[in-house]
Amino acid sequence: MSTAQQPDLTGVLPVEQLKVTPSGPVEGFSFPEIDHRPAAPFKASRWRLDPGLWSNWDQHEVLEVWMVASGTGSVWREEEETPVGPGDVVLMPSQVRHRLHNTGSVPMTLFSVWWPPAAQASTATDSGRTQRA
Protein backbone atom coordinates (compact mmCIF):
# COMPACT_ATOMS: atom_id res chain seq x y z
CA MET A 1 0.00 0.00 0.00
CA SER A 2 1.38 3.38 -1.03
CA THR A 3 1.89 6.07 1.57
CA ALA A 4 2.20 8.87 -1.02
CA GLN A 5 0.39 11.99 0.08
CA GLN A 6 -2.78 12.72 -1.88
CA PRO A 7 -3.15 16.24 -3.33
CA ASP A 8 -5.40 18.70 -1.55
CA LEU A 9 -8.72 18.48 -3.40
CA THR A 10 -10.28 21.57 -1.82
CA GLY A 11 -9.82 23.49 -5.07
CA VAL A 12 -7.07 25.75 -3.71
CA LEU A 13 -3.78 25.15 -5.52
CA PRO A 14 -0.40 26.01 -4.06
CA VAL A 15 1.17 29.08 -5.69
CA GLU A 16 4.92 29.54 -6.08
CA GLN A 17 7.02 32.44 -7.28
CA LEU A 18 8.28 31.73 -10.82
CA LYS A 19 10.28 34.90 -11.45
CA VAL A 20 10.42 38.60 -10.59
CA THR A 21 9.43 41.29 -13.10
CA PRO A 22 10.09 45.04 -12.94
CA SER A 23 6.76 45.36 -11.13
CA GLY A 24 6.92 42.36 -8.82
CA PRO A 25 6.69 38.58 -8.76
CA VAL A 26 5.07 36.28 -11.29
CA GLU A 27 3.23 33.62 -9.32
CA GLY A 28 2.48 30.29 -10.96
CA PHE A 29 0.66 27.08 -10.30
CA SER A 30 0.16 23.74 -11.96
CA PHE A 31 -2.52 21.11 -11.70
CA PRO A 32 -1.52 17.89 -9.92
CA GLU A 33 -2.28 14.30 -10.83
CA ILE A 34 -5.57 13.32 -9.15
CA ASP A 35 -6.80 9.77 -8.69
CA HIS A 36 -4.13 8.41 -11.05
CA ARG A 37 -5.23 10.75 -13.85
CA PRO A 38 -2.51 12.89 -15.46
CA ALA A 39 -2.01 16.47 -14.48
CA ALA A 40 -3.39 19.15 -16.80
CA PRO A 41 -1.17 19.60 -19.90
CA PHE A 42 -0.58 23.28 -19.16
CA LYS A 43 0.78 25.63 -16.52
CA ALA A 44 -0.59 28.99 -15.41
CA SER A 45 0.42 32.17 -13.64
CA ARG A 46 -0.87 35.52 -12.49
CA TRP A 47 1.12 38.72 -12.60
CA ARG A 48 0.90 42.45 -12.49
CA LEU A 49 2.61 45.36 -14.20
CA ASP A 50 2.53 48.83 -12.66
CA PRO A 51 1.67 52.00 -14.64
CA GLY A 52 4.34 53.12 -17.08
CA LEU A 53 6.43 49.94 -16.79
CA TRP A 54 7.42 47.43 -19.47
CA SER A 55 7.77 43.68 -18.99
CA ASN A 56 11.01 42.13 -20.21
CA TRP A 57 11.11 40.75 -23.74
CA ASP A 58 10.28 37.04 -23.71
CA GLN A 59 10.50 34.31 -26.34
CA HIS A 60 10.01 30.59 -25.81
CA GLU A 61 8.99 27.28 -27.34
CA VAL A 62 5.64 27.07 -25.51
CA LEU A 63 2.44 28.66 -26.74
CA GLU A 64 1.04 31.18 -24.27
CA VAL A 65 -2.23 33.02 -23.70
CA TRP A 66 -2.50 36.24 -21.67
CA MET A 67 -5.89 37.19 -20.21
CA VAL A 68 -6.11 40.83 -19.12
CA ALA A 69 -8.11 41.16 -15.89
CA SER A 70 -7.54 44.88 -15.23
CA GLY A 71 -5.67 47.89 -16.55
CA THR A 72 -4.76 48.97 -20.07
CA GLY A 73 -1.63 48.67 -22.11
CA SER A 74 0.04 47.57 -25.33
CA VAL A 75 1.21 44.08 -26.18
CA TRP A 76 4.20 43.93 -28.49
CA ARG A 77 4.66 40.78 -30.59
CA GLU A 78 7.88 41.24 -32.54
CA GLU A 79 7.38 44.77 -33.99
CA GLU A 80 3.55 44.70 -33.89
CA GLU A 81 1.82 46.75 -31.17
CA THR A 82 -1.74 45.90 -30.07
CA PRO A 83 -3.69 47.89 -27.43
CA VAL A 84 -5.30 45.70 -24.75
CA GLY A 85 -7.61 46.13 -21.79
CA PRO A 86 -9.86 44.18 -19.42
CA GLY A 87 -11.42 41.14 -21.09
CA ASP A 88 -8.82 40.87 -23.86
CA VAL A 89 -7.11 37.55 -24.53
CA VAL A 90 -3.83 37.47 -26.47
CA LEU A 91 -2.16 34.42 -28.04
CA MET A 92 1.63 34.28 -28.12
CA PRO A 93 2.64 31.71 -30.76
CA SER A 94 5.74 29.61 -30.17
CA GLN A 95 9.05 31.47 -30.67
CA VAL A 96 7.41 34.90 -31.14
CA ARG A 97 9.21 37.62 -29.15
CA HIS A 98 6.74 39.53 -26.94
CA ARG A 99 6.39 42.02 -24.09
CA LEU A 100 3.80 44.24 -22.40
CA HIS A 101 3.71 47.99 -21.68
CA ASN A 102 1.27 49.38 -19.10
CA THR A 103 0.06 52.60 -20.74
CA GLY A 104 -2.65 53.28 -18.15
CA SER A 105 -2.80 54.88 -14.73
CA VAL A 106 -3.57 51.72 -12.71
CA PRO A 107 -1.73 48.38 -12.38
CA MET A 108 -2.44 45.77 -15.05
CA THR A 109 -3.34 42.33 -13.72
CA LEU A 110 -2.92 39.39 -16.09
CA PHE A 111 -3.33 35.66 -16.06
CA SER A 112 -1.16 33.51 -18.29
CA VAL A 113 -1.56 29.91 -19.46
CA TRP A 114 1.11 28.06 -21.45
CA TRP A 115 1.62 24.62 -22.96
CA PRO A 116 4.05 22.83 -25.30
CA PRO A 117 3.34 23.09 -29.04
CA ALA A 118 2.74 19.31 -29.25
CA ALA A 119 -0.40 19.78 -27.11
CA GLN A 120 -1.76 22.32 -29.61
CA ALA A 121 -5.11 21.34 -31.11
CA SER A 122 -4.85 20.49 -34.81
CA THR A 123 -7.81 22.77 -35.53
CA ALA A 124 -6.18 25.92 -34.10
CA THR A 125 -6.11 28.64 -36.76
CA ASP A 126 -5.42 31.80 -34.74
CA SER A 127 -2.12 33.44 -35.65
CA GLY A 128 -1.88 35.64 -32.57
CA ARG A 129 -4.91 37.91 -32.92
CA THR A 130 -6.25 39.65 -29.83
CA GLN A 131 -9.76 38.54 -28.92
CA ARG A 132 -12.20 40.46 -26.73
CA ALA A 133 -14.26 38.28 -24.36
Tab-separated table of N, CA and C in Angstrom:
chain	number	residue	atom	x	y	z
A	1	MET	N	0.845	-1.182	0.000
A	1	MET	CA	0.000	0.000	0.000
A	1	MET	C	0.889	1.244	0.000
A	2	SER	N	0.576	2.173	-0.886
A	2	SER	CA	1.377	3.379	-1.026
A	2	SER	C	1.054	4.372	0.078
A	3	THR	N	2.096	5.041	0.558
A	3	THR	CA	1.891	6.070	1.571
A	3	THR	C	2.056	7.463	0.975
A	4	ALA	N	2.053	7.558	-0.372
A	4	ALA	CA	2.196	8.871	-1.023
A	4	ALA	C	1.055	9.776	-0.606
A	5	GLN	N	1.388	11.017	-0.350
A	5	GLN	CA	0.391	11.993	0.083
A	5	GLN	C	-0.514	12.370	-1.087
A	6	GLN	N	-1.808	12.327	-0.860
A	6	GLN	CA	-2.783	12.720	-1.877
A	6	GLN	C	-2.826	14.237	-1.977
A	7	PRO	N	-3.051	14.787	-3.195
A	7	PRO	CA	-3.150	16.241	-3.326
A	7	PRO	C	-4.374	16.780	-2.596
A	8	ASP	N	-4.283	18.012	-2.183
A	8	ASP	CA	-5.403	18.695	-1.549
A	8	ASP	C	-6.477	18.924	-2.605
A	9	LEU	N	-7.654	18.377	-2.409
A	9	LEU	CA	-8.723	18.478	-3.397
A	9	LEU	C	-9.744	19.551	-3.040
A	10	THR	N	-9.349	20.515	-2.223
A	10	THR	CA	-10.278	21.569	-1.822
A	10	THR	C	-10.493	22.591	-2.927
A	11	GLY	N	-9.690	22.529	-3.989
A	11	GLY	CA	-9.816	23.494	-5.072
A	11	GLY	C	-8.820	24.630	-4.960
A	12	VAL	N	-8.071	24.697	-3.875
A	12	VAL	CA	-7.074	25.749	-3.706
A	12	VAL	C	-5.713	25.150	-4.036
A	13	LEU	N	-5.073	25.676	-5.098
A	13	LEU	CA	-3.781	25.153	-5.524
A	13	LEU	C	-2.642	25.948	-4.898
A	14	PRO	N	-1.553	25.286	-4.587
A	14	PRO	CA	-0.399	26.015	-4.058
A	14	PRO	C	0.204	26.900	-5.151
A	15	VAL	N	0.589	28.103	-4.764
A	15	VAL	CA	1.166	29.078	-5.692
A	15	VAL	C	2.626	29.260	-5.318
A	16	GLU	N	3.499	29.302	-6.339
A	16	GLU	CA	4.915	29.537	-6.085
A	16	GLU	C	5.409	30.681	-6.959
A	17	GLN	N	6.444	31.347	-6.507
A	17	GLN	CA	7.023	32.440	-7.283
A	17	GLN	C	7.860	31.847	-8.406
A	18	LEU	N	7.546	32.229	-9.662
A	18	LEU	CA	8.276	31.727	-10.815
A	18	LEU	C	9.450	32.620	-11.196
A	19	LYS	N	9.233	33.933	-11.141
A	19	LYS	CA	10.281	34.902	-11.446
A	19	LYS	C	9.833	36.261	-10.939
A	20	VAL	N	10.742	37.237	-11.014
A	20	VAL	CA	10.425	38.595	-10.589
A	20	VAL	C	10.514	39.505	-11.810
A	21	THR	N	9.486	40.330	-12.004
A	21	THR	CA	9.432	41.290	-13.101
A	21	THR	C	9.754	42.678	-12.560
A	22	PRO	N	9.844	43.674	-13.432
A	22	PRO	CA	10.086	45.040	-12.940
A	22	PRO	C	9.035	45.504	-11.942
A	23	SER	N	7.840	44.922	-11.990
A	23	SER	CA	6.759	45.360	-11.131
A	23	SER	C	6.470	44.403	-9.977
A	24	GLY	N	7.173	43.309	-9.902
A	24	GLY	CA	6.925	42.363	-8.816
A	24	GLY	C	6.975	40.930	-9.293
A	25	PRO	N	6.563	40.007	-8.434
A	25	PRO	CA	6.694	38.584	-8.759
A	25	PRO	C	5.631	38.090	-9.742
A	26	VAL	N	6.010	37.061	-10.481
A	26	VAL	CA	5.069	36.282	-11.286
A	26	VAL	C	4.832	35.012	-10.493
A	27	GLU	N	3.584	34.779	-10.127
A	27	GLU	CA	3.233	33.617	-9.317
A	27	GLU	C	2.564	32.580	-10.202
A	28	GLY	N	3.011	31.337	-10.100
A	28	GLY	CA	2.479	30.286	-10.958
A	28	GLY	C	1.940	29.117	-10.175
A	29	PHE	N	1.200	28.288	-10.891
A	29	PHE	CA	0.656	27.080	-10.298
A	29	PHE	C	0.464	26.060	-11.401
A	30	SER	N	0.442	24.804	-11.014
A	30	SER	CA	0.158	23.739	-11.964
A	30	SER	C	-0.875	22.823	-11.331
A	31	PHE	N	-1.439	21.975	-12.149
A	31	PHE	CA	-2.518	21.111	-11.695
A	31	PHE	C	-1.973	19.711	-11.465
A	32	PRO	N	-2.127	19.178	-10.259
A	32	PRO	CA	-1.522	17.887	-9.915
A	32	PRO	C	-2.292	16.702	-10.496
A	33	GLU	N	-1.617	15.561	-10.486
A	33	GLU	CA	-2.282	14.304	-10.830
A	33	GLU	C	-3.311	14.021	-9.731
A	34	ILE	N	-4.508	13.630	-10.121
A	34	ILE	CA	-5.565	13.325	-9.149
A	34	ILE	C	-6.161	11.965	-9.492
A	35	ASP	N	-6.239	11.110	-8.514
A	35	ASP	CA	-6.802	9.768	-8.688
A	35	ASP	C	-6.192	9.048	-9.883
A	36	HIS	N	-4.887	9.098	-10.005
A	36	HIS	CA	-4.126	8.413	-11.052
A	36	HIS	C	-4.414	8.932	-12.453
A	37	ARG	N	-5.041	10.100	-12.545
A	37	ARG	CA	-5.234	10.749	-13.849
A	37	ARG	C	-4.129	11.775	-14.024
A	38	PRO	N	-3.622	11.948	-15.253
A	38	PRO	CA	-2.508	12.886	-15.462
A	38	PRO	C	-2.865	14.312	-15.085
A	39	ALA	N	-1.842	15.042	-14.747
A	39	ALA	CA	-2.010	16.470	-14.476
A	39	ALA	C	-2.443	17.172	-15.757
A	40	ALA	N	-2.992	18.358	-15.624
A	40	ALA	CA	-3.390	19.149	-16.796
A	40	ALA	C	-2.161	19.395	-17.671
A	41	PRO	N	-2.324	19.443	-18.993
A	41	PRO	CA	-1.174	19.602	-19.897
A	41	PRO	C	-0.728	21.057	-20.082
A	42	PHE	N	-0.963	21.880	-19.078
A	42	PHE	CA	-0.576	23.283	-19.162
A	42	PHE	C	-0.182	23.780	-17.780
A	43	LYS	N	0.452	24.952	-17.764
A	43	LYS	CA	0.779	25.634	-16.515
A	43	LYS	C	0.161	27.019	-16.591
A	44	ALA	N	0.066	27.687	-15.442
A	44	ALA	CA	-0.593	28.992	-15.408
A	44	ALA	C	0.087	29.899	-14.388
A	45	SER	N	-0.119	31.198	-14.588
A	45	SER	CA	0.420	32.170	-13.640
A	45	SER	C	-0.478	33.395	-13.594
A	46	ARG	N	-0.234	34.209	-12.584
A	46	ARG	CA	-0.874	35.521	-12.492
A	46	ARG	C	0.242	36.520	-12.239
A	47	TRP	N	0.092	37.714	-12.787
A	47	TRP	CA	1.123	38.723	-12.596
A	47	TRP	C	0.552	40.104	-12.782
A	48	ARG	N	1.363	41.071	-12.422
A	48	ARG	CA	0.898	42.452	-12.492
A	48	ARG	C	2.033	43.320	-13.004
A	49	LEU	N	1.640	44.399	-13.685
A	49	LEU	CA	2.608	45.355	-14.201
A	49	LEU	C	2.112	46.751	-13.846
A	50	ASP	N	2.926	47.502	-13.120
A	50	ASP	CA	2.533	48.828	-12.656
A	50	ASP	C	2.513	49.847	-13.793
A	51	PRO	N	1.782	50.957	-13.614
A	51	PRO	CA	1.671	51.999	-14.644
A	51	PRO	C	3.038	52.474	-15.143
A	52	GLY	N	3.133	52.611	-16.454
A	52	GLY	CA	4.342	53.120	-17.079
A	52	GLY	C	5.444	52.102	-17.296
A	53	LEU	N	5.350	50.927	-16.683
A	53	LEU	CA	6.429	49.945	-16.789
A	53	LEU	C	6.256	49.021	-18.002
A	54	TRP	N	7.364	48.427	-18.403
A	54	TRP	CA	7.422	47.432	-19.474
A	54	TRP	C	7.811	46.089	-18.860
A	55	SER	N	7.250	44.996	-19.349
A	55	SER	CA	7.771	43.679	-18.992
A	55	SER	C	9.033	43.449	-19.819
A	56	ASN	N	9.836	42.491	-19.423
A	56	ASN	CA	11.006	42.126	-20.207
A	56	ASN	C	10.565	41.426	-21.496
A	57	TRP	N	11.378	41.537	-22.545
A	57	TRP	CA	11.107	40.753	-23.741
A	57	TRP	C	11.179	39.280	-23.376
A	58	ASP	N	10.296	38.473	-23.971
A	58	ASP	CA	10.276	37.036	-23.711
A	58	ASP	C	10.086	36.319	-25.034
A	59	GLN	N	10.659	35.146	-25.155
A	59	GLN	CA	10.505	34.307	-26.343
A	59	GLN	C	10.762	32.877	-25.903
A	60	HIS	N	9.879	31.964	-26.284
A	60	HIS	CA	10.014	30.592	-25.806
A	60	HIS	C	9.304	29.623	-26.743
A	61	GLU	N	9.562	28.352	-26.514
A	61	GLU	CA	8.985	27.280	-27.336
A	61	GLU	C	7.484	27.125	-27.084
A	62	VAL	N	7.047	27.310	-25.841
A	62	VAL	CA	5.644	27.069	-25.506
A	62	VAL	C	4.727	28.101	-26.157
A	63	LEU	N	3.482	27.716	-26.350
A	63	LEU	CA	2.436	28.659	-26.735
A	63	LEU	C	1.900	29.249	-25.442
A	64	GLU	N	1.472	30.507	-25.492
A	64	GLU	CA	1.037	31.184	-24.269
A	64	GLU	C	-0.176	32.061	-24.573
A	65	VAL	N	-1.074	32.138	-23.602
A	65	VAL	CA	-2.233	33.022	-23.700
A	65	VAL	C	-2.222	33.938	-22.487
A	66	TRP	N	-2.345	35.260	-22.746
A	66	TRP	CA	-2.499	36.240	-21.666
A	66	TRP	C	-3.949	36.668	-21.630
A	67	MET	N	-4.532	36.706	-20.426
A	67	MET	CA	-5.889	37.194	-20.206
A	67	MET	C	-5.788	38.438	-19.327
A	68	VAL	N	-6.215	39.574	-19.850
A	68	VAL	CA	-6.108	40.833	-19.122
A	68	VAL	C	-7.305	40.967	-18.184
A	69	ALA	N	-7.033	41.024	-16.882
A	69	ALA	CA	-8.107	41.158	-15.893
A	69	ALA	C	-8.399	42.625	-15.589
A	70	SER	N	-7.341	43.454	-15.529
A	70	SER	CA	-7.545	44.876	-15.232
A	70	SER	C	-6.405	45.692	-15.815
A	71	GLY	N	-6.675	46.977	-16.019
A	71	GLY	CA	-5.673	47.886	-16.549
A	71	GLY	C	-5.668	47.917	-18.073
A	72	THR	N	-4.868	48.837	-18.628
A	72	THR	CA	-4.757	48.973	-20.073
A	72	THR	C	-3.290	49.075	-20.458
A	73	GLY	N	-3.006	48.620	-21.659
A	73	GLY	CA	-1.630	48.666	-22.111
A	73	GLY	C	-1.507	48.290	-23.567
A	74	SER	N	-0.270	47.996	-23.966
A	74	SER	CA	0.035	47.566	-25.326
A	74	SER	C	0.869	46.300	-25.267
A	75	VAL	N	0.440	45.304	-26.020
A	75	VAL	CA	1.212	44.081	-26.182
A	75	VAL	C	2.047	44.244	-27.446
A	76	TRP	N	3.311	43.926	-27.337
A	76	TRP	CA	4.202	43.933	-28.490
A	76	TRP	C	4.542	42.489	-28.831
A	77	ARG	N	4.241	42.077	-30.053
A	77	ARG	CA	4.661	40.783	-30.594
A	77	ARG	C	5.567	41.113	-31.761
A	78	GLU	N	6.862	40.802	-31.578
A	78	GLU	CA	7.879	41.237	-32.544
A	78	GLU	C	7.774	42.758	-32.654
A	79	GLU	N	7.473	43.306	-33.818
A	79	GLU	CA	7.381	44.765	-33.993
A	79	GLU	C	5.935	45.256	-34.043
A	80	GLU	N	4.963	44.355	-33.813
A	80	GLU	CA	3.549	44.700	-33.893
A	80	GLU	C	3.014	45.087	-32.513
A	81	GLU	N	2.397	46.264	-32.417
A	81	GLU	CA	1.818	46.751	-31.165
A	81	GLU	C	0.304	46.612	-31.227
A	82	THR	N	-0.292	46.067	-30.154
A	82	THR	CA	-1.739	45.903	-30.071
A	82	THR	C	-2.223	46.429	-28.732
A	83	PRO	N	-3.144	47.427	-28.714
A	83	PRO	CA	-3.688	47.891	-27.431
A	83	PRO	C	-4.575	46.810	-26.805
A	84	VAL	N	-4.501	46.686	-25.470
A	84	VAL	CA	-5.303	45.698	-24.748
A	84	VAL	C	-5.874	46.308	-23.482
A	85	GLY	N	-6.964	45.709	-23.022
A	85	GLY	CA	-7.606	46.126	-21.786
A	85	GLY	C	-8.384	44.973	-21.184
A	86	PRO	N	-9.130	45.234	-20.115
A	86	PRO	CA	-9.862	44.182	-19.420
A	86	PRO	C	-10.733	43.363	-20.372
A	87	GLY	N	-10.634	42.048	-20.251
A	87	GLY	CA	-11.415	41.141	-21.087
A	87	GLY	C	-10.687	40.669	-22.329
A	88	ASP	N	-9.564	41.299	-22.679
A	88	ASP	CA	-8.819	40.870	-23.862
A	88	ASP	C	-8.009	39.615	-23.570
A	89	VAL	N	-7.890	38.773	-24.598
A	89	VAL	CA	-7.107	37.546	-24.535
A	89	VAL	C	-6.139	37.576	-25.707
A	90	VAL	N	-4.864	37.358	-25.442
A	90	VAL	CA	-3.830	37.475	-26.468
A	90	VAL	C	-3.062	36.163	-26.574
A	91	LEU	N	-2.938	35.632	-27.789
A	91	LEU	CA	-2.162	34.421	-28.037
A	91	LEU	C	-0.737	34.783	-28.418
A	92	MET	N	0.224	34.137	-27.773
A	92	MET	CA	1.631	34.280	-28.118
A	92	MET	C	2.067	32.973	-28.761
A	93	PRO	N	2.186	32.950	-30.100
A	93	PRO	CA	2.638	31.714	-30.759
A	93	PRO	C	4.058	31.345	-30.314
A	94	SER	N	4.413	30.111	-30.511
A	94	SER	CA	5.739	29.613	-30.170
A	94	SER	C	6.818	30.421	-30.897
A	95	GLN	N	7.871	30.770	-30.162
A	95	GLN	CA	9.052	31.467	-30.674
A	95	GLN	C	8.804	32.902	-31.153
A	96	VAL	N	7.668	33.498	-30.798
A	96	VAL	CA	7.409	34.897	-31.141
A	96	VAL	C	7.827	35.767	-29.954
A	97	ARG	N	8.725	36.706	-30.194
A	97	ARG	CA	9.207	37.618	-29.154
A	97	ARG	C	8.070	38.554	-28.742
A	98	HIS	N	7.870	38.727	-27.412
A	98	HIS	CA	6.741	39.527	-26.940
A	98	HIS	C	7.059	40.218	-25.616
A	99	ARG	N	6.301	41.291	-25.362
A	99	ARG	CA	6.394	42.020	-24.095
A	99	ARG	C	5.134	42.855	-23.922
A	100	LEU	N	4.981	43.453	-22.740
A	100	LEU	CA	3.800	44.242	-22.405
A	100	LEU	C	4.232	45.595	-21.856
A	101	HIS	N	3.491	46.644	-22.221
A	101	HIS	CA	3.714	47.987	-21.682
A	101	HIS	C	2.409	48.448	-21.041
A	102	ASN	N	2.455	48.835	-19.769
A	102	ASN	CA	1.274	49.376	-19.096
A	102	ASN	C	1.193	50.860	-19.449
A	103	THR	N	0.228	51.218	-20.296
A	103	THR	CA	0.059	52.605	-20.739
A	103	THR	C	-0.982	53.349	-19.910
A	104	GLY	N	-1.591	52.672	-18.951
A	104	GLY	CA	-2.652	53.277	-18.154
A	104	GLY	C	-2.160	53.875	-16.855
A	105	SER	N	-3.120	54.233	-16.007
A	105	SER	CA	-2.798	54.878	-14.731
A	105	SER	C	-3.003	53.955	-13.531
A	106	VAL	N	-3.394	52.708	-13.783
A	106	VAL	CA	-3.568	51.721	-12.708
A	106	VAL	C	-2.784	50.462	-13.073
A	107	PRO	N	-2.445	49.627	-12.074
A	107	PRO	CA	-1.729	48.384	-12.380
A	107	PRO	C	-2.534	47.483	-13.323
A	108	MET	N	-1.825	46.801	-14.211
A	108	MET	CA	-2.443	45.772	-15.046
A	108	MET	C	-2.297	44.447	-14.310
A	109	THR	N	-3.380	43.674	-14.283
A	109	THR	CA	-3.344	42.335	-13.725
A	109	THR	C	-3.635	41.373	-14.859
A	110	LEU	N	-2.781	40.364	-15.005
A	110	LEU	CA	-2.919	39.395	-16.093
A	110	LEU	C	-2.827	37.979	-15.562
A	111	PHE	N	-3.455	37.083	-16.291
A	111	PHE	CA	-3.328	35.661	-16.058
A	111	PHE	C	-2.729	35.071	-17.320
A	112	SER	N	-1.838	34.116	-17.165
A	112	SER	CA	-1.156	33.507	-18.295
A	112	SER	C	-1.299	31.995	-18.210
A	113	VAL	N	-1.506	31.366	-19.359
A	113	VAL	CA	-1.559	29.907	-19.455
A	113	VAL	C	-0.622	29.521	-20.590
A	114	TRP	N	0.215	28.492	-20.397
A	114	TRP	CA	1.114	28.061	-21.455
A	114	TRP	C	1.209	26.547	-21.512
A	115	TRP	N	1.550	26.050	-22.709
A	115	TRP	CA	1.621	24.621	-22.961
A	115	TRP	C	2.586	24.364	-24.116
A	116	PRO	N	3.127	23.145	-24.208
A	116	PRO	CA	4.047	22.830	-25.300
A	116	PRO	C	3.312	22.773	-26.636
A	117	PRO	N	3.991	23.106	-27.734
A	117	PRO	CA	3.339	23.095	-29.043
A	117	PRO	C	2.721	21.746	-29.401
A	118	ALA	N	3.289	20.629	-28.933
A	118	ALA	CA	2.744	19.311	-29.253
A	118	ALA	C	1.326	19.135	-28.738
A	119	ALA	N	0.942	19.877	-27.682
A	119	ALA	CA	-0.398	19.776	-27.115
A	119	ALA	C	-1.394	20.656	-27.852
A	120	GLN	N	-0.910	21.397	-28.848
A	120	GLN	CA	-1.762	22.321	-29.608
A	120	GLN	C	-2.805	21.534	-30.394
A	121	ALA	N	-4.044	21.997	-30.356
A	121	ALA	CA	-5.107	21.340	-31.108
A	121	ALA	C	-4.856	21.496	-32.603
A	122	SER	N	-5.111	20.457	-33.370
A	122	SER	CA	-4.852	20.492	-34.812
A	122	SER	C	-5.788	21.448	-35.536
A	123	THR	N	-6.861	21.866	-34.883
A	123	THR	CA	-7.811	22.772	-35.529
A	123	THR	C	-7.521	24.227	-35.240
A	124	ALA	N	-6.489	24.513	-34.435
A	124	ALA	CA	-6.181	25.915	-34.098
A	124	ALA	C	-5.780	26.680	-35.354
A	125	THR	N	-6.412	27.844	-35.578
A	125	THR	CA	-6.105	28.640	-36.755
A	125	THR	C	-5.691	30.057	-36.401
A	126	ASP	N	-5.743	30.430	-35.149
A	126	ASP	CA	-5.417	31.796	-34.745
A	126	ASP	C	-3.923	32.030	-34.869
A	127	SER	N	-3.540	33.128	-35.468
A	127	SER	CA	-2.118	33.438	-35.654
A	127	SER	C	-1.631	34.481	-34.663
A	128	GLY	N	-2.327	34.684	-33.575
A	128	GLY	CA	-1.884	35.643	-32.572
A	128	GLY	C	-2.795	36.836	-32.455
A	129	ARG	N	-3.984	36.777	-33.011
A	129	ARG	CA	-4.908	37.907	-32.917
A	129	ARG	C	-5.350	38.094	-31.470
A	130	THR	N	-5.694	39.318	-31.144
A	130	THR	CA	-6.249	39.647	-29.835
A	130	THR	C	-7.749	39.474	-29.918
A	131	GLN	N	-8.318	38.793	-28.939
A	131	GLN	CA	-9.759	38.544	-28.916
A	131	GLN	C	-10.371	39.211	-27.687
A	132	ARG	N	-11.491	39.868	-27.847
A	132	ARG	CA	-12.199	40.456	-26.725
A	132	ARG	C	-13.260	39.470	-26.262
A	133	ALA	N	-13.288	39.232	-24.937
A	133	ALA	CA	-14.261	38.283	-24.363
A	133	ALA	C	-15.667	38.837	-24.455
